[in-house]
Short mmCIF file of C-alpha atoms in Angstrom, two decimals:
data_model
loop_
_atom_site.label_atom_id
_atom_site.label_comp_id
_atom_site.label_asym_id
_atom_site.label_seq_id
_atom_site.Cartn_x
_atom_site.Cartn_y
_atom_site.Cartn_z
CA GLU A 1 157.30 129.68 105.51
CA ALA A 2 158.59 130.78 101.99
CA GLU A 3 161.43 132.89 102.11
CA VAL A 4 163.68 135.26 99.68
CA ALA A 5 166.98 133.47 99.40
CA GLN A 6 170.14 135.44 98.86
CA SER A 7 173.70 134.29 98.55
CA PRO A 8 176.41 134.74 99.51
CA ARG A 9 175.51 136.27 102.86
CA TYR A 10 179.03 137.90 103.05
CA LYS A 11 181.55 138.65 100.40
CA ILE A 12 184.92 140.48 100.85
CA THR A 13 186.67 141.47 97.72
CA GLU A 14 189.34 144.02 96.57
CA LYS A 15 188.65 146.99 94.33
CA SER A 16 188.69 146.23 90.88
CA GLN A 17 187.63 142.79 91.26
CA ALA A 18 184.26 141.44 90.00
CA VAL A 19 181.56 140.17 92.23
CA ALA A 20 178.08 138.63 91.88
CA PHE A 21 175.06 138.11 94.06
CA TRP A 22 172.14 135.73 93.45
CA CYS A 23 168.56 136.18 94.73
CA ASP A 24 165.87 133.49 94.39
CA PRO A 25 162.46 135.18 95.26
CA ILE A 26 159.46 133.54 96.78
CA SER A 27 158.01 130.92 94.38
CA GLY A 28 155.19 132.63 92.09
CA HIS A 29 156.48 136.25 92.91
CA ALA A 30 156.48 138.06 89.63
CA THR A 31 158.04 141.14 90.70
CA LEU A 32 161.67 141.41 91.99
CA TYR A 33 163.90 144.28 93.49
CA TRP A 34 167.53 144.79 94.18
CA TYR A 35 168.23 147.61 96.89
CA ARG A 36 171.43 148.82 98.18
CA GLN A 37 171.85 149.65 101.73
CA ILE A 38 174.70 151.91 102.75
CA LEU A 39 175.73 151.77 106.47
CA GLY A 40 173.72 154.25 108.16
CA GLN A 41 171.38 154.77 105.54
CA GLY A 42 168.06 153.43 104.35
CA PRO A 43 167.84 151.05 101.38
CA GLU A 44 167.91 152.56 97.98
CA LEU A 45 166.33 150.90 94.81
CA LEU A 46 168.76 149.79 92.20
CA VAL A 47 166.43 147.84 89.88
CA GLN A 48 163.04 146.37 89.70
CA PHE A 49 161.99 143.52 87.58
CA GLN A 50 158.53 142.48 86.48
CA ASP A 51 159.01 138.92 85.21
CA GLU A 52 162.17 139.20 83.22
CA SER A 53 161.76 142.60 82.11
CA VAL A 54 163.40 145.64 83.82
CA VAL A 55 160.80 148.16 85.08
CA ASP A 56 163.06 150.81 86.55
CA ASP A 57 166.90 150.73 86.59
CA SER A 58 167.20 154.58 86.88
CA GLN A 59 169.48 154.46 89.92
CA LEU A 60 171.63 151.39 88.87
CA PRO A 61 175.17 152.63 87.93
CA LYS A 62 175.18 151.17 84.63
CA ASP A 63 178.94 151.61 84.01
CA ARG A 64 179.88 148.91 86.47
CA PHE A 65 176.56 147.21 87.59
CA SER A 66 174.40 144.94 85.91
CA ALA A 67 171.24 142.76 86.65
CA GLU A 68 169.45 140.00 84.97
CA ARG A 69 166.52 137.72 85.44
CA LEU A 70 166.58 135.65 82.50
CA LYS A 71 163.88 133.17 83.02
CA GLY A 72 161.79 135.45 85.21
CA VAL A 73 162.54 133.64 88.47
CA ASP A 74 166.01 133.90 90.11
CA SER A 75 168.18 137.15 89.41
CA THR A 76 171.81 138.07 89.66
CA LEU A 77 173.25 141.30 90.34
CA LYS A 78 176.96 141.91 89.39
CA ILE A 79 179.56 144.55 89.82
CA GLN A 80 182.40 144.85 87.72
CA PRO A 81 184.94 146.48 88.63
CA ALA A 82 184.13 146.75 92.44
CA GLU A 83 185.14 149.93 94.02
CA LEU A 84 185.46 151.13 97.64
CA GLY A 85 182.14 152.82 97.68
CA ASP A 86 180.25 149.74 96.70
CA SER A 87 180.73 148.37 100.11
CA ALA A 88 177.09 147.91 101.33
CA MET A 89 174.36 145.29 101.97
CA TYR A 90 172.73 144.32 98.91
CA LEU A 91 169.18 143.57 99.49
CA CYS A 92 166.72 141.44 97.33
CA ALA A 93 162.86 141.62 97.67
CA SER A 94 160.01 140.13 95.86
CA SER A 95 156.25 140.73 95.72
CA LEU A 96 153.43 138.44 94.43
CA THR A 97 152.51 141.42 91.71
CA ALA A 98 153.46 144.59 90.46
CA ARG A 99 150.89 146.24 92.34
CA HIS A 100 151.49 149.00 94.72
CA PRO A 101 153.27 147.88 97.78
CA SER A 102 150.09 149.18 99.84
CA ARG A 103 147.79 146.73 97.81
CA ARG A 104 147.06 143.10 98.40
CA GLY A 105 149.84 141.20 96.55
CA GLY A 106 151.95 144.24 96.31
CA GLU A 107 153.73 143.75 99.72
CA LEU A 108 157.35 143.48 99.51
CA PHE A 109 159.34 140.47 101.31
CA PHE A 110 162.91 140.95 101.72
CA GLY A 111 165.74 138.53 101.82
CA GLU A 112 168.50 138.69 104.53
CA GLY A 113 170.93 140.29 102.30
CA SER A 114 174.51 139.98 101.18
CA ARG A 115 176.82 142.07 102.68
CA LEU A 116 179.69 143.48 100.54
CA THR A 117 183.12 144.76 101.84
CA VAL A 118 185.65 146.20 99.15
CA LEU A 119 189.13 146.36 100.40
CA ALA B 1 159.46 164.41 94.95
CA GLN B 2 158.55 162.27 98.01
CA SER B 3 160.79 161.82 101.00
CA VAL B 4 160.77 160.96 104.38
CA THR B 5 162.83 162.32 107.29
CA GLN B 6 163.32 160.13 110.55
CA LEU B 7 164.20 162.44 113.46
CA GLY B 8 166.71 161.03 115.70
CA SER B 9 169.36 158.20 114.46
CA HIS B 10 169.37 156.57 117.73
CA VAL B 11 166.69 156.19 120.51
CA SER B 12 167.39 154.65 123.62
CA VAL B 13 164.44 153.48 126.12
CA SER B 14 164.21 151.16 129.20
CA GLU B 15 162.34 148.18 129.04
CA GLY B 16 158.71 148.81 129.64
CA ALA B 17 158.89 152.46 128.64
CA LEU B 18 157.20 154.00 125.90
CA VAL B 19 158.70 153.94 122.49
CA LEU B 20 158.22 156.96 120.09
CA LEU B 21 160.05 156.89 116.74
CA ARG B 22 159.44 160.04 114.61
CA CYS B 23 158.84 160.09 110.88
CA ASN B 24 157.99 163.18 108.87
CA TYR B 25 157.08 162.96 105.17
CA SER B 26 157.14 165.46 102.13
CA SER B 27 154.58 164.62 99.28
CA SER B 28 152.91 166.68 96.95
CA VAL B 29 149.99 163.99 96.59
CA PRO B 30 148.34 161.87 99.24
CA PRO B 31 151.13 159.44 100.40
CA TYR B 32 151.28 155.69 101.34
CA LEU B 33 153.51 155.29 104.41
CA PHE B 34 155.17 152.33 105.86
CA TRP B 35 157.30 151.30 108.96
CA TYR B 36 159.79 148.40 108.49
CA VAL B 37 161.84 146.66 111.09
CA GLN B 38 165.30 145.21 110.50
CA TYR B 39 166.96 143.08 113.00
CA PRO B 40 170.89 142.66 112.87
CA ASN B 41 172.14 141.21 109.73
CA GLN B 42 168.53 140.48 108.48
CA GLY B 43 166.32 141.92 105.57
CA LEU B 44 163.41 144.43 106.28
CA GLN B 45 159.99 143.20 107.78
CA LEU B 46 156.85 145.12 107.40
CA LEU B 47 155.52 146.37 110.66
CA LEU B 48 152.58 148.47 109.35
CA LYS B 49 151.20 150.54 106.39
CA TYR B 50 148.78 153.56 105.96
CA THR B 51 146.71 153.45 103.14
CA SER B 52 144.23 156.26 104.19
CA ALA B 53 141.47 153.85 105.30
CA ALA B 54 142.21 154.81 108.87
CA THR B 55 144.49 157.38 110.47
CA LEU B 56 145.75 155.16 113.31
CA VAL B 57 147.31 152.03 111.93
CA LYS B 58 148.08 148.82 114.21
CA GLY B 59 150.84 146.67 113.21
CA ILE B 60 152.60 143.57 114.63
CA ASN B 61 154.28 143.24 117.59
CA GLY B 62 152.28 145.86 119.49
CA PHE B 63 153.30 148.79 117.36
CA GLU B 64 151.03 151.49 115.99
CA ALA B 65 151.36 154.82 113.89
CA GLU B 66 149.08 157.63 113.59
CA PHE B 67 148.85 159.59 110.44
CA LYS B 68 148.65 163.33 110.90
CA LYS B 69 148.14 165.31 107.75
CA SER B 70 148.37 168.81 109.38
CA GLU B 71 151.90 167.66 110.66
CA THR B 72 153.01 165.69 107.77
CA SER B 73 153.89 163.00 110.54
CA PHE B 74 153.62 159.26 110.80
CA HIS B 75 155.14 158.51 114.26
CA LEU B 76 155.61 155.02 115.52
CA THR B 77 154.90 154.15 118.94
CA LYS B 78 154.50 151.17 121.35
CA PRO B 79 153.22 151.63 124.91
CA SER B 80 155.80 149.18 126.52
CA ALA B 81 159.26 148.36 125.19
CA HIS B 82 160.53 144.63 125.24
CA MET B 83 164.19 143.84 124.83
CA ARG B 84 163.21 142.05 121.56
CA ASP B 85 162.17 145.18 119.96
CA ALA B 86 165.85 146.41 119.79
CA ALA B 87 166.48 146.71 115.95
CA GLU B 88 166.68 149.39 113.50
CA TYR B 89 163.29 150.99 112.26
CA PHE B 90 162.81 152.49 108.81
CA CYS B 91 160.07 154.60 107.67
CA ALA B 92 159.09 154.86 103.93
CA VAL B 93 156.83 156.58 101.54
CA SER B 94 155.40 155.57 98.04
CA VAL B 95 152.80 157.63 96.02
CA GLY B 96 150.63 156.55 93.23
CA SER B 97 148.56 153.39 93.17
CA GLY B 98 148.43 152.83 89.46
CA GLY B 99 150.84 151.15 87.06
CA SER B 100 153.87 148.89 87.93
CA ASN B 101 156.58 151.61 88.16
CA TYR B 102 156.76 153.01 91.79
CA LYS B 103 159.30 153.38 94.35
CA LEU B 104 159.74 152.89 98.11
CA THR B 105 161.68 155.70 99.42
CA PHE B 106 163.34 154.93 102.86
CA GLY B 107 164.40 157.29 105.65
CA LYS B 108 167.74 156.85 107.04
CA GLY B 109 166.57 154.93 109.99
CA THR B 110 166.43 154.94 113.68
CA LEU B 111 168.32 152.43 115.88
CA LEU B 112 166.38 151.42 118.97
CA THR B 113 168.09 150.28 122.12
CA VAL B 114 166.25 148.78 124.93
CA ASN B 115 167.85 148.78 128.09
CA PRO B 116 167.05 146.29 130.83
#
């Protein structure tokens, strides 16, 4: 069964260091999402891509976070410099199309996440 | 603005007992509602979704949820809990069905513990 692949699964870093997460969506999925899940809270959307274009990055802290999906396939989320408050699970999700998640083809499939701990 | 509130951050039931996880929504337009499950150290998996086709929605693993507009609720239930149901459950809402820019807004989650 096709899955959304993420790496690394776990990352421990010191504050002020740079960190990067990688996501490979299900083959053929045009829409890719990065969510942040702080312990004890629900996921919060950071950025949404349609192919290689950013559709929504309104909640992305652009002073330290960046995301790219250069060829419209895999994606990288970078944090530089990392802060203590960035400790969280970073979830990647993909969907076949940009249709609403309630519609056929719009369902989100999530990866297992990358857990970041900033010391 | 759309939002969901999950009542109870932690619910504990005995194996075989009824599971009831509560979710109330706030939306100025007809909402689309979802329940997701997250097992430890894994991503989220869709359990079921409400799209206005029917108020009682059946999902995977024996779960179902009923949309009640008068109560602005979308509670998740399962008649008989299994040990494998132990996980965190998230209610989510999205509005609109057009365009390509929409958001799933998640609740804070409810951790379900099943006791033998």
